[in-house]
Amino acid sequence: MKLIVGLGNIGREYENTRHNIGFMVVDELARRLGVSFGKEDRSAYMAEYRAPEKIIIIKPTTYMNLSGVAVGAYANFYHIDPDDIAVIQDDMDMPVGQLRIRRKGSAGGHNGIKSITEHLGTDAYPRFKIGIGHPARNNKAVVNHVLHAFQGEDKTAIEAAVAEMATALEEWIKSGDIEEVMQAHNKKKAKSEKPAAE
């Protein structure tokens, strides 16, 4: 059994904002799999798919900072190992539209990830990250940035990134091999990113 978690904030005012990239990806994944999100259960909207194992896809309804409440509830109820929990998140430290998939890692200042790690008791669960770019480094700018909708070239880049991340998740569902998925998608860089100096 696998649990796929899209991070975001519930509410029309948050739709299509940078902090809701996780919701965008799981919405696209659910569309591709032909499933839909039902009523709220265990602090999340849930969709279920069989491939043939059970795949549970959730959108926590707790708002970002308490995302771990829902993730912990589903993991505990269904006895899902952290290795089988994929979390889709935004990442301000990457260029807009860049993908990075990791087997585990620190929260990196992301409050949703901090909450999930706290409730699972480990940081050893896969992360499917999409870059949203970084504003000036002060708290007010950060809040405005993550709650702002994508525009222009950023919107185009994010639409492509959401589609590719949904593909990466489909591959993970089929193979269960996170290393294989990482190799296939981590090497693809956003157009705006300059190559790192050797």
mmCIF file with all atom_site columns, C-alpha atoms in Angstrom:
data_model
loop_
_atom_site.group_PDB
_atom_site.id
_atom_site.type_symbol
_atom_site.label_atom_id
_atom_site.label_alt_id
_atom_site.label_comp_id
_atom_site.label_asym_id
_atom_site.label_entity_id
_atom_site.label_seq_id
_atom_site.pdbx_PDB_ins_code
_atom_site.Cartn_x
_atom_site.Cartn_y
_atom_site.Cartn_z
_atom_site.occupancy
_atom_site.B_iso_or_equiv
_atom_site.pdbx_formal_charge
_atom_site.auth_seq_id
_atom_site.auth_comp_id
_atom_site.auth_asym_id
_atom_site.auth_atom_id
_atom_site.pdbx_PDB_model_num
ATOM 1   C CA . MET A 1 1   ? 0.000   0.000  0.000   1.00 0.00 ? 1   MET A CA 1
ATOM 2   C CA . LYS A 1 2   ? 1.165   3.509  -0.800  1.00 0.00 ? 2   LYS A CA 1
ATOM 3   C CA . LEU A 1 3   ? 0.133   6.938  0.481   1.00 0.00 ? 3   LEU A CA 1
ATOM 4   C CA . ILE A 1 4   ? 0.570   9.959  -1.787  1.00 0.00 ? 4   ILE A CA 1
ATOM 5   C CA . VAL A 1 5   ? 0.266   13.339 -0.083  1.00 0.00 ? 5   VAL A CA 1
ATOM 6   C CA . GLY A 1 6   ? -0.166  16.644 -1.886  1.00 0.00 ? 6   GLY A CA 1
ATOM 7   C CA . LEU A 1 7   ? 0.648   19.608 0.339   1.00 0.00 ? 7   LEU A CA 1
ATOM 8   C CA . GLY A 1 8   ? -1.339  22.840 0.175   1.00 0.00 ? 8   GLY A CA 1
ATOM 9   C CA . ASN A 1 9   ? -3.974  25.027 1.781   1.00 0.00 ? 9   ASN A CA 1
ATOM 10  C CA . ILE A 1 10  ? -7.706  24.427 1.462   1.00 0.00 ? 10  ILE A CA 1
ATOM 11  C CA . GLY A 1 11  ? -9.808  27.324 0.146   1.00 0.00 ? 11  GLY A CA 1
ATOM 12  C CA . ARG A 1 12  ? -10.496 29.110 -3.124  1.00 0.00 ? 12  ARG A CA 1
ATOM 13  C CA . GLU A 1 13  ? -8.170  31.978 -2.222  1.00 0.00 ? 13  GLU A CA 1
ATOM 14  C CA . TYR A 1 14  ? -5.231  29.559 -2.160  1.00 0.00 ? 14  TYR A CA 1
ATOM 15  C CA . GLU A 1 15  ? -5.969  27.753 -5.427  1.00 0.00 ? 15  GLU A CA 1
ATOM 16  C CA . ASN A 1 16  ? -3.084  27.772 -7.926  1.00 0.00 ? 16  ASN A CA 1
ATOM 17  C CA . THR A 1 17  ? -0.735  29.590 -5.539  1.00 0.00 ? 17  THR A CA 1
ATOM 18  C CA . ARG A 1 18  ? 2.908   28.573 -5.140  1.00 0.00 ? 18  ARG A CA 1
ATOM 19  C CA . HIS A 1 19  ? 2.335   26.895 -1.775  1.00 0.00 ? 19  HIS A CA 1
ATOM 20  C CA . ASN A 1 20  ? -0.370  24.689 -3.331  1.00 0.00 ? 20  ASN A CA 1
ATOM 21  C CA . ILE A 1 21  ? 1.836   22.923 -5.857  1.00 0.00 ? 21  ILE A CA 1
ATOM 22  C CA . GLY A 1 22  ? 1.233   19.619 -4.049  1.00 0.00 ? 22  GLY A CA 1
ATOM 23  C CA . PHE A 1 23  ? -2.524  19.932 -4.500  1.00 0.00 ? 23  PHE A CA 1
ATOM 24  C CA . MET A 1 24  ? -2.032  20.696 -8.207  1.00 0.00 ? 24  MET A CA 1
ATOM 25  C CA . VAL A 1 25  ? 0.039   17.546 -8.708  1.00 0.00 ? 25  VAL A CA 1
ATOM 26  C CA . VAL A 1 26  ? -2.324  15.172 -6.902  1.00 0.00 ? 26  VAL A CA 1
ATOM 27  C CA . ASP A 1 27  ? -5.303  16.703 -8.736  1.00 0.00 ? 27  ASP A CA 1
ATOM 28  C CA . GLU A 1 28  ? -3.548  15.907 -12.035 1.00 0.00 ? 28  GLU A CA 1
ATOM 29  C CA . LEU A 1 29  ? -2.572  12.425 -10.825 1.00 0.00 ? 29  LEU A CA 1
ATOM 30  C CA . ALA A 1 30  ? -6.142  11.664 -9.731  1.00 0.00 ? 30  ALA A CA 1
ATOM 31  C CA . ARG A 1 31  ? -7.432  12.882 -13.105 1.00 0.00 ? 31  ARG A CA 1
ATOM 32  C CA . ARG A 1 32  ? -5.056  10.534 -14.927 1.00 0.00 ? 32  ARG A CA 1
ATOM 33  C CA . LEU A 1 33  ? -5.967  7.584  -12.718 1.00 0.00 ? 33  LEU A CA 1
ATOM 34  C CA . GLY A 1 34  ? -9.683  8.254  -13.117 1.00 0.00 ? 34  GLY A CA 1
ATOM 35  C CA . VAL A 1 35  ? -10.368 8.735  -9.402  1.00 0.00 ? 35  VAL A CA 1
ATOM 36  C CA . SER A 1 36  ? -11.830 11.672 -7.497  1.00 0.00 ? 36  SER A CA 1
ATOM 37  C CA . PHE A 1 37  ? -11.489 13.106 -4.012  1.00 0.00 ? 37  PHE A CA 1
ATOM 38  C CA . GLY A 1 38  ? -14.376 12.316 -1.696  1.00 0.00 ? 38  GLY A CA 1
ATOM 39  C CA . LYS A 1 39  ? -15.592 13.940 1.471   1.00 0.00 ? 39  LYS A CA 1
ATOM 40  C CA . GLU A 1 40  ? -13.214 14.876 4.268   1.00 0.00 ? 40  GLU A CA 1
ATOM 41  C CA . ASP A 1 41  ? -11.952 11.948 6.330   1.00 0.00 ? 41  ASP A CA 1
ATOM 42  C CA . ARG A 1 42  ? -9.124  11.932 8.909   1.00 0.00 ? 42  ARG A CA 1
ATOM 43  C CA . SER A 1 43  ? -8.403  15.628 8.244   1.00 0.00 ? 43  SER A CA 1
ATOM 44  C CA . ALA A 1 44  ? -7.968  15.165 4.492   1.00 0.00 ? 44  ALA A CA 1
ATOM 45  C CA . TYR A 1 45  ? -9.791  14.740 1.206   1.00 0.00 ? 45  TYR A CA 1
ATOM 46  C CA . MET A 1 46  ? -9.027  11.236 -0.038  1.00 0.00 ? 46  MET A CA 1
ATOM 47  C CA . ALA A 1 47  ? -9.038  9.405  -3.370  1.00 0.00 ? 47  ALA A CA 1
ATOM 48  C CA . GLU A 1 48  ? -8.344  5.681  -3.719  1.00 0.00 ? 48  GLU A CA 1
ATOM 49  C CA . TYR A 1 49  ? -6.849  3.705  -6.595  1.00 0.00 ? 49  TYR A CA 1
ATOM 50  C CA . ARG A 1 50  ? -5.795  0.058  -7.024  1.00 0.00 ? 50  ARG A CA 1
ATOM 51  C CA . ALA A 1 51  ? -2.786  -0.783 -9.168  1.00 0.00 ? 51  ALA A CA 1
ATOM 52  C CA . PRO A 1 52  ? -3.375  -3.656 -8.031  1.00 0.00 ? 52  PRO A CA 1
ATOM 53  C CA . GLU A 1 53  ? -2.182  -2.610 -4.559  1.00 0.00 ? 53  GLU A CA 1
ATOM 54  C CA . LYS A 1 54  ? -4.172  0.093  -2.806  1.00 0.00 ? 54  LYS A CA 1
ATOM 55  C CA . ILE A 1 55  ? -2.962  3.642  -3.479  1.00 0.00 ? 55  ILE A CA 1
ATOM 56  C CA . ILE A 1 56  ? -4.372  6.368  -1.232  1.00 0.00 ? 56  ILE A CA 1
ATOM 57  C CA . ILE A 1 57  ? -4.033  9.979  -2.374  1.00 0.00 ? 57  ILE A CA 1
ATOM 58  C CA . ILE A 1 58  ? -4.779  12.744 0.102   1.00 0.00 ? 58  ILE A CA 1
ATOM 59  C CA . LYS A 1 59  ? -5.017  16.524 0.346   1.00 0.00 ? 59  LYS A CA 1
ATOM 60  C CA . PRO A 1 60  ? -4.797  17.526 4.036   1.00 0.00 ? 60  PRO A CA 1
ATOM 61  C CA . THR A 1 61  ? -7.495  19.963 5.153   1.00 0.00 ? 61  THR A CA 1
ATOM 62  C CA . THR A 1 62  ? -5.560  21.195 8.188   1.00 0.00 ? 62  THR A CA 1
ATOM 63  C CA . TYR A 1 63  ? -3.705  23.950 6.296   1.00 0.00 ? 63  TYR A CA 1
ATOM 64  C CA . MET A 1 64  ? -0.030  23.589 5.562   1.00 0.00 ? 64  MET A CA 1
ATOM 65  C CA . ASN A 1 65  ? 1.519   23.909 9.023   1.00 0.00 ? 65  ASN A CA 1
ATOM 66  C CA . LEU A 1 66  ? -0.474  20.974 10.449  1.00 0.00 ? 66  LEU A CA 1
ATOM 67  C CA . SER A 1 67  ? -0.210  18.627 7.452   1.00 0.00 ? 67  SER A CA 1
ATOM 68  C CA . GLY A 1 68  ? 1.288   15.916 9.645   1.00 0.00 ? 68  GLY A CA 1
ATOM 69  C CA . VAL A 1 69  ? -2.024  15.447 11.483  1.00 0.00 ? 69  VAL A CA 1
ATOM 70  C CA . ALA A 1 70  ? -3.598  13.927 8.354   1.00 0.00 ? 70  ALA A CA 1
ATOM 71  C CA . VAL A 1 71  ? -0.484  12.076 7.196   1.00 0.00 ? 71  VAL A CA 1
ATOM 72  C CA . GLY A 1 72  ? 0.026   10.513 10.623  1.00 0.00 ? 72  GLY A CA 1
ATOM 73  C CA . ALA A 1 73  ? -3.634  9.497  10.832  1.00 0.00 ? 73  ALA A CA 1
ATOM 74  C CA . TYR A 1 74  ? -3.572  7.689  7.475   1.00 0.00 ? 74  TYR A CA 1
ATOM 75  C CA . ALA A 1 75  ? -0.154  6.114  8.050   1.00 0.00 ? 75  ALA A CA 1
ATOM 76  C CA . ASN A 1 76  ? -1.233  4.769  11.436  1.00 0.00 ? 76  ASN A CA 1
ATOM 77  C CA . PHE A 1 77  ? -4.685  3.564  10.386  1.00 0.00 ? 77  PHE A CA 1
ATOM 78  C CA . TYR A 1 78  ? -3.441  1.715  7.302   1.00 0.00 ? 78  TYR A CA 1
ATOM 79  C CA . HIS A 1 79  ? -0.039  0.705  8.768   1.00 0.00 ? 79  HIS A CA 1
ATOM 80  C CA . ILE A 1 80  ? 1.872   2.348  5.905   1.00 0.00 ? 80  ILE A CA 1
ATOM 81  C CA . ASP A 1 81  ? 5.673   2.375  6.135   1.00 0.00 ? 81  ASP A CA 1
ATOM 82  C CA . PRO A 1 82  ? 7.408   5.763  5.681   1.00 0.00 ? 82  PRO A CA 1
ATOM 83  C CA . ASP A 1 83  ? 9.160   4.379  2.562   1.00 0.00 ? 83  ASP A CA 1
ATOM 84  C CA . ASP A 1 84  ? 5.712   4.052  0.986   1.00 0.00 ? 84  ASP A CA 1
ATOM 85  C CA . ILE A 1 85  ? 4.630   7.647  1.710   1.00 0.00 ? 85  ILE A CA 1
ATOM 86  C CA . ALA A 1 86  ? 5.327   10.159 -1.069  1.00 0.00 ? 86  ALA A CA 1
ATOM 87  C CA . VAL A 1 87  ? 4.955   13.847 -0.212  1.00 0.00 ? 87  VAL A CA 1
ATOM 88  C CA . ILE A 1 88  ? 4.660   16.451 -2.977  1.00 0.00 ? 88  ILE A CA 1
ATOM 89  C CA . GLN A 1 89  ? 5.873   19.864 -1.840  1.00 0.00 ? 89  GLN A CA 1
ATOM 90  C CA . ASP A 1 90  ? 6.971   23.270 -3.070  1.00 0.00 ? 90  ASP A CA 1
ATOM 91  C CA . ASP A 1 91  ? 10.635  24.268 -2.647  1.00 0.00 ? 91  ASP A CA 1
ATOM 92  C CA . MET A 1 92  ? 11.728  27.911 -2.583  1.00 0.00 ? 92  MET A CA 1
ATOM 93  C CA . ASP A 1 93  ? 15.410  27.012 -2.914  1.00 0.00 ? 93  ASP A CA 1
ATOM 94  C CA . MET A 1 94  ? 14.985  25.725 -6.480  1.00 0.00 ? 94  MET A CA 1
ATOM 95  C CA . PRO A 1 95  ? 14.202  27.634 -9.699  1.00 0.00 ? 95  PRO A CA 1
ATOM 96  C CA . VAL A 1 96  ? 10.567  27.717 -10.796 1.00 0.00 ? 96  VAL A CA 1
ATOM 97  C CA . GLY A 1 97  ? 9.602   24.411 -12.379 1.00 0.00 ? 97  GLY A CA 1
ATOM 98  C CA . GLN A 1 98  ? 12.673  22.385 -11.421 1.00 0.00 ? 98  GLN A CA 1
ATOM 99  C CA . LEU A 1 99  ? 11.972  18.889 -10.094 1.00 0.00 ? 99  LEU A CA 1
ATOM 100 C CA . ARG A 1 100 ? 13.905  17.133 -7.382  1.00 0.00 ? 100 ARG A CA 1
ATOM 101 C CA . ILE A 1 101 ? 12.973  13.767 -5.917  1.00 0.00 ? 101 ILE A CA 1
ATOM 102 C CA . ARG A 1 102 ? 14.610  12.558 -2.712  1.00 0.00 ? 102 ARG A CA 1
ATOM 103 C CA . ARG A 1 103 ? 14.334  9.384  -0.657  1.00 0.00 ? 103 ARG A CA 1
ATOM 104 C CA . LYS A 1 104 ? 14.407  11.404 2.593   1.00 0.00 ? 104 LYS A CA 1
ATOM 105 C CA . GLY A 1 105 ? 15.772  14.643 4.030   1.00 0.00 ? 105 GLY A CA 1
ATOM 106 C CA . SER A 1 106 ? 15.404  17.583 6.368   1.00 0.00 ? 106 SER A CA 1
ATOM 107 C CA . ALA A 1 107 ? 12.447  19.968 6.323   1.00 0.00 ? 107 ALA A CA 1
ATOM 108 C CA . GLY A 1 108 ? 14.576  22.805 4.969   1.00 0.00 ? 108 GLY A CA 1
ATOM 109 C CA . GLY A 1 109 ? 12.330  25.348 6.680   1.00 0.00 ? 109 GLY A CA 1
ATOM 110 C CA . HIS A 1 110 ? 9.120   23.927 5.145   1.00 0.00 ? 110 HIS A CA 1
ATOM 111 C CA . ASN A 1 111 ? 6.474   23.884 7.887   1.00 0.00 ? 111 ASN A CA 1
ATOM 112 C CA . GLY A 1 112 ? 4.348   21.211 6.224   1.00 0.00 ? 112 GLY A CA 1
ATOM 113 C CA . ILE A 1 113 ? 7.329   18.858 6.086   1.00 0.00 ? 113 ILE A CA 1
ATOM 114 C CA . LYS A 1 114 ? 8.260   19.679 9.688   1.00 0.00 ? 114 LYS A CA 1
ATOM 115 C CA . SER A 1 115 ? 4.757   18.676 10.776  1.00 0.00 ? 115 SER A CA 1
ATOM 116 C CA . ILE A 1 116 ? 4.829   15.406 8.815   1.00 0.00 ? 116 ILE A CA 1
ATOM 117 C CA . THR A 1 117 ? 8.241   14.441 10.202  1.00 0.00 ? 117 THR A CA 1
ATOM 118 C CA . GLU A 1 118 ? 7.006   15.163 13.715  1.00 0.00 ? 118 GLU A CA 1
ATOM 119 C CA . HIS A 1 119 ? 3.908   12.982 13.314  1.00 0.00 ? 119 HIS A CA 1
ATOM 120 C CA . LEU A 1 120 ? 5.698   10.115 11.546  1.00 0.00 ? 120 LEU A CA 1
ATOM 121 C CA . GLY A 1 121 ? 8.656   10.227 13.929  1.00 0.00 ? 121 GLY A CA 1
ATOM 122 C CA . THR A 1 122 ? 11.112  10.073 11.019  1.00 0.00 ? 122 THR A CA 1
ATOM 123 C CA . ASP A 1 123 ? 12.295  12.119 8.035   1.00 0.00 ? 123 ASP A CA 1
ATOM 124 C CA . ALA A 1 124 ? 12.892  8.954  5.968   1.00 0.00 ? 124 ALA A CA 1
ATOM 125 C CA . TYR A 1 125 ? 10.001  9.278  3.509   1.00 0.00 ? 125 TYR A CA 1
ATOM 126 C CA . PRO A 1 126 ? 10.167  10.235 -0.198  1.00 0.00 ? 126 PRO A CA 1
ATOM 127 C CA . ARG A 1 127 ? 9.845   13.898 -1.232  1.00 0.00 ? 127 ARG A CA 1
ATOM 128 C CA . PHE A 1 128 ? 8.686   14.989 -4.657  1.00 0.00 ? 128 PHE A CA 1
ATOM 129 C CA . LYS A 1 129 ? 9.712   18.657 -4.841  1.00 0.00 ? 129 LYS A CA 1
ATOM 130 C CA . ILE A 1 130 ? 8.901   21.356 -7.370  1.00 0.00 ? 130 ILE A CA 1
ATOM 131 C CA . GLY A 1 131 ? 10.822  24.617 -7.338  1.00 0.00 ? 131 GLY A CA 1
ATOM 132 C CA . ILE A 1 132 ? 8.832   27.834 -6.901  1.00 0.00 ? 132 ILE A CA 1
ATOM 133 C CA . GLY A 1 133 ? 11.745  30.295 -6.777  1.00 0.00 ? 133 GLY A CA 1
ATOM 134 C CA . HIS A 1 134 ? 12.710  32.553 -3.868  1.00 0.00 ? 134 HIS A CA 1
ATOM 135 C CA . PRO A 1 135 ? 11.846  36.209 -3.171  1.00 0.00 ? 135 PRO A CA 1
ATOM 136 C CA . ALA A 1 136 ? 13.851  38.723 -1.178  1.00 0.00 ? 136 ALA A CA 1
ATOM 137 C CA . ARG A 1 137 ? 14.898  37.094 2.060   1.00 0.00 ? 137 ARG A CA 1
ATOM 138 C CA . ASN A 1 138 ? 12.523  38.470 4.611   1.00 0.00 ? 138 ASN A CA 1
ATOM 139 C CA . ASN A 1 139 ? 9.465   36.878 6.185   1.00 0.00 ? 139 ASN A CA 1
ATOM 140 C CA . LYS A 1 140 ? 6.843   39.192 4.717   1.00 0.00 ? 140 LYS A CA 1
ATOM 141 C CA . ALA A 1 141 ? 8.181   38.691 1.207   1.00 0.00 ? 141 ALA A CA 1
ATOM 142 C CA . VAL A 1 142 ? 8.238   34.919 1.703   1.00 0.00 ? 142 VAL A CA 1
ATOM 143 C CA . VAL A 1 143 ? 4.597   34.817 2.844   1.00 0.00 ? 143 VAL A CA 1
ATOM 144 C CA . ASN A 1 144 ? 3.495   36.988 -0.097  1.00 0.00 ? 144 ASN A CA 1
ATOM 145 C CA . HIS A 1 145 ? 5.535   34.851 -2.483  1.00 0.00 ? 145 HIS A CA 1
ATOM 146 C CA . VAL A 1 146 ? 4.216   31.420 -1.497  1.00 0.00 ? 146 VAL A CA 1
ATOM 147 C CA . LEU A 1 147 ? 0.601   32.634 -1.447  1.00 0.00 ? 147 LEU A CA 1
ATOM 148 C CA . HIS A 1 148 ? 0.849   34.316 -4.860  1.00 0.00 ? 148 HIS A CA 1
ATOM 149 C CA . ALA A 1 149 ? -0.406  32.733 -8.090  1.00 0.00 ? 149 ALA A CA 1
ATOM 150 C CA . PHE A 1 150 ? 1.960   31.870 -10.933 1.00 0.00 ? 150 PHE A CA 1
ATOM 151 C CA . GLN A 1 151 ? 2.051   34.291 -13.870 1.00 0.00 ? 151 GLN A CA 1
ATOM 152 C CA . GLY A 1 152 ? 3.487   34.331 -17.395 1.00 0.00 ? 152 GLY A CA 1
ATOM 153 C CA . GLU A 1 153 ? 6.584   32.181 -17.963 1.00 0.00 ? 153 GLU A CA 1
ATOM 154 C CA . ASP A 1 154 ? 6.387   30.860 -14.400 1.00 0.00 ? 154 ASP A CA 1
ATOM 155 C CA . LYS A 1 155 ? 2.856   29.596 -15.047 1.00 0.00 ? 155 LYS A CA 1
ATOM 156 C CA . THR A 1 156 ? 3.998   27.782 -18.193 1.00 0.00 ? 156 THR A CA 1
ATOM 157 C CA . ALA A 1 157 ? 6.969   26.243 -16.373 1.00 0.00 ? 157 ALA A CA 1
ATOM 158 C CA . ILE A 1 158 ? 4.792   25.095 -13.471 1.00 0.00 ? 158 ILE A CA 1
ATOM 159 C CA . GLU A 1 159 ? 2.192   23.507 -15.740 1.00 0.00 ? 159 GLU A CA 1
ATOM 160 C CA . ALA A 1 160 ? 4.960   21.443 -17.364 1.00 0.00 ? 160 ALA A CA 1
ATOM 161 C CA . ALA A 1 161 ? 6.442   20.575 -13.957 1.00 0.00 ? 161 ALA A CA 1
ATOM 162 C CA . VAL A 1 162 ? 3.072   19.450 -12.571 1.00 0.00 ? 162 VAL A CA 1
ATOM 163 C CA . ALA A 1 163 ? 2.562   17.181 -15.579 1.00 0.00 ? 163 ALA A CA 1
ATOM 164 C CA . GLU A 1 164 ? 6.036   15.668 -15.255 1.00 0.00 ? 164 GLU A CA 1
ATOM 165 C CA . MET A 1 165 ? 5.703   15.162 -11.515 1.00 0.00 ? 165 MET A CA 1
ATOM 166 C CA . ALA A 1 166 ? 2.411   13.347 -12.034 1.00 0.00 ? 166 ALA A CA 1
ATOM 167 C CA . THR A 1 167 ? 4.265   11.102 -14.502 1.00 0.00 ? 167 THR A CA 1
ATOM 168 C CA . ALA A 1 168 ? 7.019   10.501 -11.934 1.00 0.00 ? 168 ALA A CA 1
ATOM 169 C CA . LEU A 1 169 ? 4.412   9.473  -9.374  1.00 0.00 ? 169 LEU A CA 1
ATOM 170 C CA . GLU A 1 170 ? 2.754   7.122  -11.865 1.00 0.00 ? 170 GLU A CA 1
ATOM 171 C CA . GLU A 1 171 ? 6.159   5.487  -12.401 1.00 0.00 ? 171 GLU A CA 1
ATOM 172 C CA . TRP A 1 172 ? 6.685   5.197  -8.641  1.00 0.00 ? 172 TRP A CA 1
ATOM 173 C CA . ILE A 1 173 ? 3.246   3.611  -8.232  1.00 0.00 ? 173 ILE A CA 1
ATOM 174 C CA . LYS A 1 174 ? 4.079   1.010  -10.899 1.00 0.00 ? 174 LYS A CA 1
ATOM 175 C CA . SER A 1 175 ? 7.655   0.174  -9.940  1.00 0.00 ? 175 SER A CA 1
ATOM 176 C CA . GLY A 1 176 ? 7.978   1.193  -6.290  1.00 0.00 ? 176 GLY A CA 1
ATOM 177 C CA . ASP A 1 177 ? 11.622  1.994  -7.135  1.00 0.00 ? 177 ASP A CA 1
ATOM 178 C CA . ILE A 1 178 ? 12.356  5.505  -5.895  1.00 0.00 ? 178 ILE A CA 1
ATOM 179 C CA . GLU A 1 179 ? 15.976  5.351  -7.145  1.00 0.00 ? 179 GLU A CA 1
ATOM 180 C CA . GLU A 1 180 ? 14.795  4.630  -10.681 1.00 0.00 ? 180 GLU A CA 1
ATOM 181 C CA . VAL A 1 181 ? 12.326  7.520  -10.546 1.00 0.00 ? 181 VAL A CA 1
ATOM 182 C CA . MET A 1 182 ? 15.021  9.847  -9.165  1.00 0.00 ? 182 MET A CA 1
ATOM 183 C CA . GLN A 1 183 ? 17.398  8.955  -12.005 1.00 0.00 ? 183 GLN A CA 1
ATOM 184 C CA . ALA A 1 184 ? 14.708  9.563  -14.608 1.00 0.00 ? 184 ALA A CA 1
ATOM 185 C CA . HIS A 1 185 ? 13.566  12.973 -13.354 1.00 0.00 ? 185 HIS A CA 1
ATOM 186 C CA . ASN A 1 186 ? 16.235  14.652 -11.210 1.00 0.00 ? 186 ASN A CA 1
ATOM 187 C CA . LYS A 1 187 ? 18.549  15.354 -14.124 1.00 0.00 ? 187 LYS A CA 1
ATOM 188 C CA . LYS A 1 188 ? 15.983  17.519 -15.863 1.00 0.00 ? 188 LYS A CA 1
ATOM 189 C CA . LYS A 1 189 ? 16.605  21.160 -14.986 1.00 0.00 ? 189 LYS A CA 1
ATOM 190 C CA . ALA A 1 190 ? 14.442  24.238 -15.302 1.00 0.00 ? 190 ALA A CA 1
ATOM 191 C CA . LYS A 1 191 ? 15.414  26.381 -18.293 1.00 0.00 ? 191 LYS A CA 1
ATOM 192 C CA . SER A 1 192 ? 16.214  29.332 -16.065 1.00 0.00 ? 192 SER A CA 1
ATOM 193 C CA . GLU A 1 193 ? 18.783  27.440 -14.043 1.00 0.00 ? 193 GLU A CA 1
ATOM 194 C CA . LYS A 1 194 ? 22.440  27.987 -14.841 1.00 0.00 ? 194 LYS A CA 1
ATOM 195 C CA . PRO A 1 195 ? 24.710  24.919 -14.715 1.00 0.00 ? 195 PRO A CA 1
ATOM 196 C CA . ALA A 1 196 ? 26.483  24.550 -11.377 1.00 0.00 ? 196 ALA A CA 1
ATOM 197 C CA . ALA A 1 197 ? 30.189  25.257 -11.380 1.00 0.00 ? 197 ALA A CA 1
ATOM 198 C CA . GLU A 1 198 ? 32.331  22.137 -11.100 1.00 0.00 ? 198 GLU A CA 1
#
